[in-house]
């Protein structure tokens, strides 16, 4: 994965600059002329936004049988409407670094769909961020949020700001400047951001502080992922990683298996990866490798989680530091983590980090379950390999929905001025993930593709939003 980092980033940028993205073709979509024409129109209207095209293609590819069952969705032009964001905000973020130099970044918020509730979705700070990335993430978020069963619409935002190597003061000044523009678009009933890559508890604190200062309102429900001392929820930090493993446990259960005793590989070493590793270890599995964008570490005795947390969360250092402090482990600079044989794989870093070749290698090496902690980490070719080989495959919009679901639980606690215990909140998360698993599983069966969680998630997530859009009229 590490070796591919630059190509992912550069492809996004190159396509954005050149104003053209690859148009993805599969036989299934081409067999449905209406869906194919909607997709081609999306490509035409959103030039160069290749990740957005990819996300749209993947959802539309599942919807043929849905349109046959619900012809009213086509009459109401639901597919065309759902592919067009309700609102897109792009803004300048001027800020000052520690040397007093003025720096400029670009900010985004795409408010994609509010049929089910206020726009909800994270903020990403990473140099690869451009409109196409924010739109793919916002589009995914619509269906993910629908699957949680909570009253939340879909949105996403962020900036091309790179937090790596910045001081706390620089991060604070950047967050304050970001919020100086974004605050006018937010509100607990309007749009509720949270974290994503490069945005964790520290950044949410600075963003909330500035929102409070500008508006003179202590509006807890306007952001989620807050610290526990000012309205945050227990379990939100752990939720995406824990939820992912609850989802995998259900996929394995269907096959008469469990995580216990399984050798696992988790890519990334950020928020999602760390708490996925924690839950795998709690459930008796063993994670032997994880990564960052420079390389991966291999610790055959099982990753030492206390050390990993110290290196990544407290010291904010690179993953290679782990090996300095744990000499029996190995660091593979620039290596591809998917070369490591395992039974369970969880890509938890970024989009398109696992391609067709990686999927074939994992499968050859004996993988039985793969679930996406990251958003769209598996390329369409990779997904096809897993489905063809009969690997249990949990797509991100289902498998990583535990984060946003717990954000909705945080909003619920804020609205009632309550604070739940860790165990109570974790139990709710577990139930939500089991519910998402079962809805995807049943929907896949009902629409003629048993065991295909990709179709199950897309169809189940879509139908709820589509029905709400029909009921709400032409808005
Ligand atoms: P973090 O910023 O905490 O960690 C991101 C990890 O991914 C780091 O190890 C980082 O390595 C690596 N990474 C990021 N970008 C790239 C890249 N272009 N190439 C290679 N590696 C990269 O983010 P999160 O853990 O919060 O997010 C990880 C994924 O999970 C994302 O896809 C996000 O959208 C998704 N997600 C997050 C949720 C949440 O609640 N936080 C909820 C649902 C999904 P490095 O430090 O070297 O950049
Ligand atoms: O991709 C995601 O679901 C997130 N980054 C979490 C969004 C949220 O609002 O908690």
Coordinates of C-alpha atoms and ligand atoms in Angstrom, one line a residue:
X1 CA 0.0 0.0 0.0
X2 CA 2.7 2.4 1.0
X3 CA 4.4 2.2 -2.5
X4 CA 1.0 3.2 -4.0
X5 CA 0.5 6.3 -1.9
X6 CA 2.0 8.7 -4.4
X7 CA 0.3 7.3 -7.4
X8 CA -3.1 7.6 -5.7
X9 CA -2.4 11.2 -4.8
X10 CA -0.8 12.1 -8.0
X11 CA -3.5 10.5 -10.1
X12 CA -6.2 12.5 -8.3
X13 CA -4.3 15.7 -8.8
X14 CA -3.4 15.0 -12.4
X15 CA -6.9 14.2 -13.3
X16 CA -8.2 17.2 -11.5
X17 CA -5.8 19.4 -13.3
X18 CA -6.3 17.8 -16.7
X19 CA -10.1 17.9 -16.2
X20 CA -10.6 14.3 -17.1
X21 CA -11.0 11.0 -15.2
X22 CA -11.1 7.5 -16.4
X23 CA -14.6 6.3 -17.2
X24 CA -15.1 2.9 -15.7
X25 CA -16.9 0.3 -17.8
X26 CA -18.4 -2.9 -16.6
X27 CA -20.8 -5.2 -18.5
X28 CA -23.5 -5.0 -15.8
X29 CA -24.0 -1.3 -16.0
X30 CA -23.8 -1.3 -19.8
X31 CA -26.7 -3.8 -19.8
X32 CA -28.9 -1.2 -18.4
X33 CA -29.1 1.7 -20.9
X34 CA -30.8 4.0 -18.4
X35 CA -28.3 3.6 -15.6
X36 CA -25.4 3.7 -18.1
X37 CA -26.7 7.0 -19.5
X38 CA -27.1 8.5 -16.0
X39 CA -23.5 7.4 -15.2
X40 CA -22.2 8.9 -18.5
X41 CA -23.9 12.2 -17.6
X42 CA -22.3 12.2 -14.2
X43 CA -18.9 11.8 -15.8
X44 CA -19.7 14.6 -18.3
X45 CA -20.9 17.0 -15.6
X46 CA -18.1 16.3 -13.1
X47 CA -14.9 16.2 -15.3
X48 CA -11.7 14.8 -13.7
X49 CA -13.4 13.7 -10.5
X50 CA -12.4 10.0 -10.9
X51 CA -13.0 8.9 -7.3
X52 CA -16.5 10.4 -7.5
X53 CA -17.2 8.6 -10.8
X54 CA -15.9 5.3 -9.2
X55 CA -18.2 5.7 -6.2
X56 CA -21.3 6.5 -8.4
X57 CA -20.5 3.6 -10.7
X58 CA -20.3 1.1 -7.9
X59 CA -23.7 2.1 -6.5
X60 CA -25.5 2.4 -9.9
X61 CA -24.2 -1.1 -10.8
X62 CA -26.4 -2.5 -8.0
X63 CA -29.6 -0.7 -8.8
X64 CA -30.9 -2.4 -12.0
X65 CA -33.2 -4.8 -10.0
X66 CA -34.3 -1.9 -7.7
X67 CA -35.6 0.1 -10.7
X68 CA -37.5 -3.0 -11.9
X69 CA -39.2 -3.3 -8.6
X70 CA -39.8 0.4 -7.9
X71 CA -40.5 2.1 -11.3
X72 CA -41.5 5.3 -9.5
X73 CA -37.9 6.0 -8.6
X74 CA -37.1 6.5 -12.3
X75 CA -40.3 8.5 -12.9
X76 CA -39.2 10.9 -10.1
X77 CA -35.6 11.0 -11.4
X78 CA -34.3 9.9 -8.1
X79 CA -31.0 8.5 -9.5
X80 CA -30.2 11.8 -11.3
X81 CA -31.1 13.8 -8.2
X82 CA -29.2 11.7 -5.8
X83 CA -26.0 12.1 -7.9
X84 CA -26.2 15.9 -7.7
X85 CA -25.2 17.4 -4.3
X86 CA -27.8 19.7 -2.8
X87 CA -25.1 22.3 -2.1
X88 CA -21.3 22.6 -2.6
X89 CA -19.2 25.1 -0.7
X90 CA -15.5 25.9 -1.7
X91 CA -13.6 28.6 0.3
X92 CA -10.2 30.2 0.9
X93 CA -8.4 29.4 4.2
X94 CA -5.7 31.9 4.9
X95 CA -3.6 31.2 8.1
X96 CA -0.2 32.1 9.5
X97 CA 2.5 29.5 10.2
X98 CA 4.9 29.7 13.2
X99 CA 7.4 31.8 11.2
X100 CA 4.7 34.4 10.6
X101 CA 4.4 33.4 6.9
X102 CA 0.9 33.6 5.4
X103 CA -0.3 30.3 4.0
X104 CA -3.4 29.6 1.8
X105 CA -5.4 26.4 1.6
X106 CA -8.7 25.5 0.1
X107 CA -11.7 24.3 2.1
X108 CA -14.7 22.2 1.0
X109 CA -18.0 21.1 2.3
X110 CA -20.3 19.1 0.1
X111 CA -23.9 18.9 1.5
X112 CA -25.0 16.0 -0.5
X113 CA -28.4 14.8 0.7
X114 CA -30.7 15.8 3.5
X115 CA -33.7 13.5 2.9
X116 CA -33.1 11.5 6.1
X117 CA -31.7 14.2 8.4
X118 CA -29.1 17.0 8.7
X119 CA -26.0 16.6 6.6
X120 CA -23.6 14.4 8.5
X121 CA -20.1 13.3 7.7
X122 CA -16.5 14.0 8.5
X123 CA -13.8 16.5 7.6
X124 CA -10.6 15.3 5.9
X125 CA -7.3 17.3 6.1
X126 CA -4.9 15.7 3.6
X127 CA -2.9 17.2 0.7
X128 CA -4.7 14.9 -1.8
X129 CA -8.1 16.5 -1.0
X130 CA -9.9 18.1 -3.9
X131 CA -13.6 18.3 -4.9
X132 CA -13.7 14.8 -6.4
X133 CA -12.5 13.2 -3.2
X134 CA -15.0 15.2 -1.1
X135 CA -17.8 14.3 -3.5
X136 CA -17.0 10.6 -3.5
X137 CA -16.9 10.6 0.3
X138 CA -20.1 12.6 0.5
X139 CA -21.9 10.3 -1.9
X140 CA -20.8 7.2 0.0
X141 CA -22.0 8.8 3.2
X142 CA -25.6 9.1 2.0
X143 CA -26.0 5.4 1.8
X144 CA -23.8 4.6 4.8
X145 CA -25.9 6.9 7.0
X146 CA -29.1 5.4 5.7
X147 CA -27.9 1.9 6.7
X148 CA -27.3 3.0 10.3
X149 CA -31.0 3.5 10.7
X150 CA -30.3 6.9 12.4
X151 CA -31.9 10.2 11.2
X152 CA -28.8 11.6 9.4
X153 CA -28.3 12.9 5.8
X154 CA -25.0 12.7 3.9
X155 CA -22.2 15.3 3.6
X156 CA -18.4 15.5 3.7
X157 CA -15.8 18.2 3.8
X158 CA -12.1 19.0 4.3
X159 CA -9.1 20.7 3.0
X160 CA -5.8 20.1 1.1
X161 CA -4.0 21.2 4.3
X162 CA -1.3 18.7 5.5
X163 CA -1.3 18.4 9.3
X164 CA 1.9 16.3 9.2
X165 CA 4.8 18.1 10.9
X166 CA 2.6 21.1 12.0
X167 CA 2.8 22.5 15.5
X168 CA -0.3 22.5 17.8
X169 CA -0.4 26.3 17.4
X170 CA -0.4 26.0 13.6
X171 CA -3.1 23.4 13.7
X172 CA -5.2 25.7 15.9
X173 CA -4.8 28.7 13.7
X174 CA -5.7 26.6 10.6
X175 CA -8.8 25.2 12.3
X176 CA -9.9 28.6 13.5
X177 CA -9.6 30.0 10.0
X178 CA -11.4 27.0 8.5
X179 CA -14.3 27.6 10.9
X180 CA -14.4 31.3 10.3
X181 CA -16.0 30.4 6.9
X182 CA -17.7 27.1 7.6
X183 CA -19.6 28.1 10.7
X184 CA -22.4 29.9 8.7
X185 CA -23.3 26.6 6.9
X186 CA -23.4 24.5 10.1
X187 CA -25.9 23.9 12.9
X188 CA -27.2 20.9 14.9
X189 CA -30.3 20.8 12.6
X190 CA -28.4 21.7 9.4
X191 CA -25.0 20.2 9.0
X192 CA -22.9 18.3 11.6
X193 CA -19.2 17.6 10.7
X194 CA -16.9 15.2 12.5
X195 CA -13.4 13.7 12.0
X196 CA -11.8 11.7 9.1
X197 CA -8.2 11.5 7.9
X198 CA -6.1 14.1 9.6
X199 CA -8.9 15.3 11.8
X200 CA -9.2 13.8 15.3
X201 CA -10.0 15.0 18.8
X202 CA -7.5 17.8 18.8
X203 CA -8.8 19.4 15.6
X204 CA -12.5 18.9 16.6
X205 CA -11.7 20.8 19.9
X206 CA -10.2 23.8 18.0
X207 CA -13.1 23.8 15.5
X208 CA -15.8 23.6 18.3
X209 CA -14.0 26.3 20.3
X210 CA -14.1 28.7 17.3
X211 CA -17.7 27.9 16.4
X212 CA -18.7 28.6 20.0
X213 CA -16.8 31.9 19.9
X214 CA -18.2 33.2 16.6
X215 CA -21.8 32.2 17.3
X216 CA -21.9 32.8 21.1
X217 CA -23.8 29.5 21.4
X218 CA -22.9 26.3 23.3
X219 CA -24.4 24.2 20.5
X220 CA -23.0 20.8 21.4
X221 CA -24.7 18.9 18.6
X222 CA -23.0 20.9 15.9
X223 CA -19.9 18.7 15.8
X224 CA -19.3 15.1 16.8
X225 CA -16.1 13.4 18.0
X226 CA -15.8 16.0 20.8
X227 CA -13.7 15.5 23.9
X228 CA -15.5 13.9 26.9
X229 CA -15.2 17.1 29.0
X230 CA -17.2 19.2 26.5
X231 CA -20.0 17.0 25.2
X232 CA -18.3 14.1 23.5
X233 CA -19.5 10.5 23.7
X234 CA -17.7 7.5 25.2
X235 CA -16.9 4.9 22.5
X236 CA -16.9 7.5 19.6
X237 CA -13.1 7.3 19.4
X238 CA -13.1 3.5 19.2
X239 CA -16.4 3.2 17.2
X240 CA -15.3 2.8 13.6
X241 CA -12.6 0.2 14.4
X242 CA -14.7 -1.6 16.9
X243 CA -17.8 -1.5 14.6
X244 CA -15.7 -2.9 11.7
X245 CA -14.7 -6.0 13.8
X246 CA -18.3 -6.5 15.0
X247 CA -19.3 -6.6 11.3
X248 CA -16.5 -9.0 10.4
X249 CA -17.6 -11.2 13.3
X250 CA -21.1 -11.4 11.8
X251 CA -19.8 -12.3 8.3
X252 CA -17.7 -15.0 9.8
X253 CA -20.5 -16.3 11.9
X254 CA -22.7 -16.9 8.8
X255 CA -19.8 -19.2 7.6
X256 CA -19.5 -21.0 10.9
X257 CA -16.3 -19.2 11.7
X258 CA -15.1 -16.5 14.2
X259 CA -12.2 -14.1 14.7
X260 CA -10.8 -16.2 17.5
X261 CA -7.4 -17.6 16.6
X262 CA -7.4 -15.9 13.2
X263 CA -4.2 -14.2 11.8
X264 CA -5.2 -10.7 10.6
X265 CA -3.6 -7.8 8.7
X266 CA -4.8 -4.2 9.1
X267 CA -3.5 -1.4 6.9
X268 CA -3.1 2.2 8.2
X269 CA -2.2 3.1 11.8
X270 CA -4.6 5.9 12.5
X271 CA -7.8 6.1 14.4
X272 CA -9.7 3.3 12.5
X273 CA -6.8 0.9 12.3
X274 CA -5.7 1.2 16.0
X275 CA -9.1 0.4 17.4
X276 CA -9.8 -2.3 14.8
X277 CA -6.6 -3.9 16.1
X278 CA -7.7 -3.5 19.7
X279 CA -11.0 -5.2 19.1
X280 CA -9.5 -8.1 17.2
X281 CA -7.1 -8.7 20.1
X282 CA -10.0 -8.5 22.6
X283 CA -11.9 -11.1 20.5
X284 CA -8.9 -13.5 20.5
X285 CA -7.5 -12.8 17.0
X286 CA -3.9 -11.8 16.2
X287 CA -2.9 -8.8 14.1
X288 CA 0.6 -9.2 12.7
X289 CA 1.0 -6.2 10.4
X290 CA -0.1 -2.6 10.1
X291 CA 1.2 0.4 8.1
X292 CA 1.5 4.1 7.3
X293 CA 2.1 5.7 3.9
X294 CA 5.9 5.1 4.2
X295 CA 5.8 1.3 4.9
X296 CA 4.5 -1.5 7.0
X297 CA 5.6 -3.3 10.2
X298 CA 5.5 -7.0 10.8
X299 CA 5.3 -8.4 14.3
X300 CA 4.6 -12.1 14.1
X301 CA 3.9 -12.3 17.9
X302 CA 1.1 -9.9 17.4
X303 CA 1.2 -6.1 17.4
X304 CA 1.9 -4.6 20.8
X305 CA -1.0 -2.3 21.0
X306 CA 0.3 -0.2 24.0
X307 CA 3.4 0.5 22.0
X308 CA 1.5 1.3 18.8
X309 CA -0.7 3.8 20.7
X310 CA 2.3 5.4 22.4
X311 CA 4.0 5.9 19.0
X312 CA 1.0 7.0 17.0
X313 CA -1.4 8.7 19.4
X314 CA 0.9 10.2 22.0
X315 CA 4.1 10.8 20.2
X316 CA 2.5 11.3 16.7
X317 CA 5.5 9.6 15.1
X318 CA 5.9 7.4 12.0
X319 CA 5.2 3.6 12.2
X320 CA 8.9 2.7 11.8
X321 CA 9.5 4.0 15.4
X322 CA 7.6 0.9 16.6
X323 CA 10.5 -1.3 15.3
X324 CA 13.1 0.9 17.1
X325 CA 11.3 0.2 20.4
X326 CA 10.4 -3.4 19.6
X327 CA 13.5 -5.0 18.0
X328 CA 11.9 -8.4 17.3
X329 CA 9.5 -6.8 14.8
X330 CA 10.4 -5.8 11.2
X331 CA 9.9 -2.6 9.2
X332 CA 9.4 -2.9 5.4
X333 CA 10.1 0.5 3.9
X334 CA 7.8 1.2 0.9
X335 CA 6.4 -2.3 1.1
X336 CA 3.0 -3.6 0.1
X337 CA 1.2 -4.8 3.2
X338 CA -1.0 -7.1 1.2
X339 CA 1.9 -9.4 0.6
X340 CA 1.6 -10.6 4.2
X341 CA -0.4 -13.8 4.3
X342 CA -3.5 -13.7 6.6
X343 CA -7.0 -15.0 7.1
X344 CA -8.7 -11.7 7.7
X345 CA -7.7 -8.4 6.1
X346 CA -9.0 -4.9 6.9
X347 CA -7.9 -2.0 4.7
X348 CA -8.1 1.0 7.1
X349 CA -6.0 3.7 5.4
X350 CA -7.4 5.3 2.3
X351 CA -9.2 5.0 -1.1
X352 CA -7.8 2.6 -3.7
X353 CA -5.1 1.1 -1.5
X354 CA -6.0 -2.5 -2.4
X355 CA -6.1 -3.4 -6.2
X356 CA -6.9 -6.5 -8.2
X357 CA -3.4 -7.9 -7.9
X358 CA -3.4 -7.4 -4.2
X359 CA -6.8 -9.1 -3.9
X360 CA -5.6 -12.1 -6.0
X361 CA -2.5 -12.4 -3.8
X362 CA -4.5 -12.2 -0.5
X363 CA -6.9 -14.8 -1.8
X364 CA -4.1 -17.1 -2.9
X365 CA -2.6 -16.7 0.5
X366 CA -5.8 -17.9 2.2
X367 CA -7.8 -14.8 3.1
X368 CA -11.4 -15.7 4.0
X369 CA -12.8 -12.3 5.0
X370 CA -12.0 -8.8 4.0
X371 CA -13.9 -5.7 5.4
X372 CA -13.3 -2.1 4.5
X373 CA -12.5 0.2 7.5
X374 CA -11.5 2.9 5.1
X375 CA -13.8 4.5 2.5
X376 CA -13.5 2.7 -0.9
X377 CA -10.1 1.2 -0.2
X378 CA -10.6 -1.6 -2.7
X379 CA -10.5 -0.9 -6.4
X380 CA -13.4 -2.2 -8.6
X381 CA -11.0 -4.9 -9.9
X382 CA -10.1 -5.9 -6.3
X383 CA -13.8 -6.2 -5.3
X384 CA -14.5 -8.4 -8.3
X385 CA -11.7 -10.7 -7.4
X386 CA -13.0 -11.1 -3.8
X387 CA -16.6 -11.7 -5.0
X388 CA -15.5 -14.2 -7.7
X389 CA -13.3 -16.1 -5.2
X390 CA -16.1 -16.3 -2.6
X391 CA -14.2 -14.3 0.0
X392 CA -16.6 -12.7 2.5
X393 CA -16.3 -9.0 1.5
X394 CA -17.8 -6.2 3.7
X395 CA -17.9 -2.9 1.7
X396 CA -17.0 0.3 3.6
X397 CA -20.5 1.9 3.6
X398 CA -21.7 -1.0 5.7
X399 CA -18.5 -2.2 7.5
X400 CA -17.2 1.2 8.7
X401 CA -20.6 2.7 9.5
X402 CA -20.0 2.3 13.3
X403 CA -18.2 5.7 13.4
X404 CA -21.0 7.8 12.1
X405 CA -23.6 5.7 13.9
X406 CA -21.9 6.5 17.2
X407 CA -21.7 10.2 16.1
X408 CA -25.5 10.0 15.9
X409 CA -25.5 8.5 19.4
X410 CA -23.4 11.5 20.5
X411 CA -26.0 13.8 18.9
X412 CA -28.7 11.9 20.8
X413 CA -26.9 12.4 24.1
X414 CA -26.2 16.1 23.4
X415 CA -29.9 16.7 22.5
X416 CA -31.0 15.1 25.8
X417 CA -28.1 16.5 27.8
X418 CA -27.2 13.0 28.9
X419 CA -24.0 11.0 29.0
X420 CA -24.1 7.2 28.7
X421 CA -21.6 4.7 30.1
X422 CA -19.0 3.0 27.9
X423 CA -20.7 -0.4 28.1
X424 CA -24.1 0.9 27.3
X425 CA -22.8 2.8 24.3
X426 CA -20.7 -0.1 23.0
X427 CA -23.7 -2.4 23.3
X428 CA -25.7 0.0 21.2
X429 CA -22.9 0.2 18.6
X430 CA -22.8 -3.6 18.5
X431 CA -26.5 -3.9 17.9
X432 CA -26.4 -1.3 15.1
X433 CA -23.6 -3.2 13.4
X434 CA -25.4 -6.5 13.7
X435 CA -28.5 -4.8 12.3
X436 CA -26.5 -3.4 9.3
X437 CA -25.0 -6.8 8.6
X438 CA -28.4 -8.5 8.7
X439 CA -30.1 -5.9 6.5
X440 CA -27.3 -6.2 3.9
X441 CA -27.4 -9.9 4.0
X442 CA -31.2 -10.2 3.6
X443 CA -31.3 -7.5 0.9
X444 CA -28.6 -9.3 -1.1
X445 CA -30.7 -12.5 -0.9
X446 CA -34.0 -10.8 -1.7
X447 CA -32.5 -9.2 -4.9
X448 CA -31.0 -12.4 -6.1
X449 CA -27.3 -12.2 -5.2
X450 CA -26.9 -14.1 -1.9
X451 CA -23.8 -13.4 0.0
X452 CA -23.0 -10.2 -2.0
X453 CA -22.8 -7.5 0.7
X454 CA -21.9 -4.9 -2.0
X455 CA -25.3 -5.2 -3.6
X456 CA -27.0 -5.6 -0.2
X457 CA -25.5 -2.4 1.2
X458 CA -26.0 -0.3 -2.0
X459 CA -29.6 -1.5 -2.4
X460 CA -30.7 -1.3 1.2
X461 CA -29.0 2.1 1.7
X462 CA -30.5 3.5 -1.5
X463 CA -34.1 2.4 -1.1
X464 CA -34.6 4.2 2.2
X465 CA -33.3 7.5 0.9
X466 CA -35.2 7.1 -2.4
X467 CA -38.5 6.5 -0.7
X468 CA -37.9 9.6 1.5
X469 CA -37.1 11.7 -1.5
X470 CA -40.3 10.6 -3.3
X471 CA -42.3 11.5 -0.1
X472 CA -40.7 14.9 0.3
X473 CA -41.6 16.0 -3.2
X474 CA -39.5 17.9 -5.8
X475 CA -37.1 19.8 -3.5
Ligands
LIG1 P1 -6.1 8.9 10.4 O1 -5.7 10.2 9.9 O2 -6.3 8.7 11.9 O3 -5.2 7.7 9.8 C1 -5.0 7.6 8.5 C2 -4.1 6.4 8.2 O4 -4.1 6.1 6.8 C3 -2.6 6.8 8.6 O5 -1.9 5.6 8.9 C4 -2.1 7.3 7.2 O6 -0.7 7.2 7.1 C5 -2.8 6.5 6.2 N1 -3.0 7.2 5.0 C6 -3.8 8.3 4.8 N2 -3.8 8.7 3.5 C7 -3.0 7.9 2.9 C8 -2.6 7.8 1.5 N3 -2.9 8.7 0.6 N4 -1.8 6.8 1.2 C9 -1.4 5.9 2.1 N5 -1.7 5.9 3.4 C10 -2.5 6.9 3.8 O7 -7.5 8.6 9.7 P2 -8.7 7.6 10.1 O8 -8.1 6.4 10.7 O9 -9.8 8.3 10.8 O10 -9.3 7.2 8.6 C11 -8.8 6.1 7.9 C12 -9.9 5.7 6.8 O11 -11.1 5.4 7.5 C13 -10.2 6.8 5.8 O12 -10.5 6.2 4.6 C14 -11.5 7.4 6.4 O13 -12.3 8.0 5.4 C15 -12.2 6.1 7.0 N6 -13.2 6.3 8.0 C16 -12.9 7.0 9.1 C17 -13.9 7.1 10.1 C18 -13.6 7.8 11.4 O14 -14.5 7.8 12.3 N7 -12.4 8.4 11.6 C19 -15.2 6.6 9.9 C20 -15.4 5.8 8.7 C21 -14.4 5.7 7.8 P3 0.2 8.6 7.1 O15 0.2 9.1 8.5 O16 1.5 8.2 6.5 O17 -0.5 9.5 6.1
LIG2 O1 -16.5 8.3 6.9 C1 -17.1 8.5 7.9 O2 -18.1 7.9 8.2 C2 -16.5 9.4 9.0 N1 -15.5 9.9 8.7 C3 -17.3 9.6 10.2 C4 -18.4 10.6 10.0 C5 -19.1 11.1 11.2 O3 -19.9 12.0 11.1 O4 -18.9 10.6 12.3

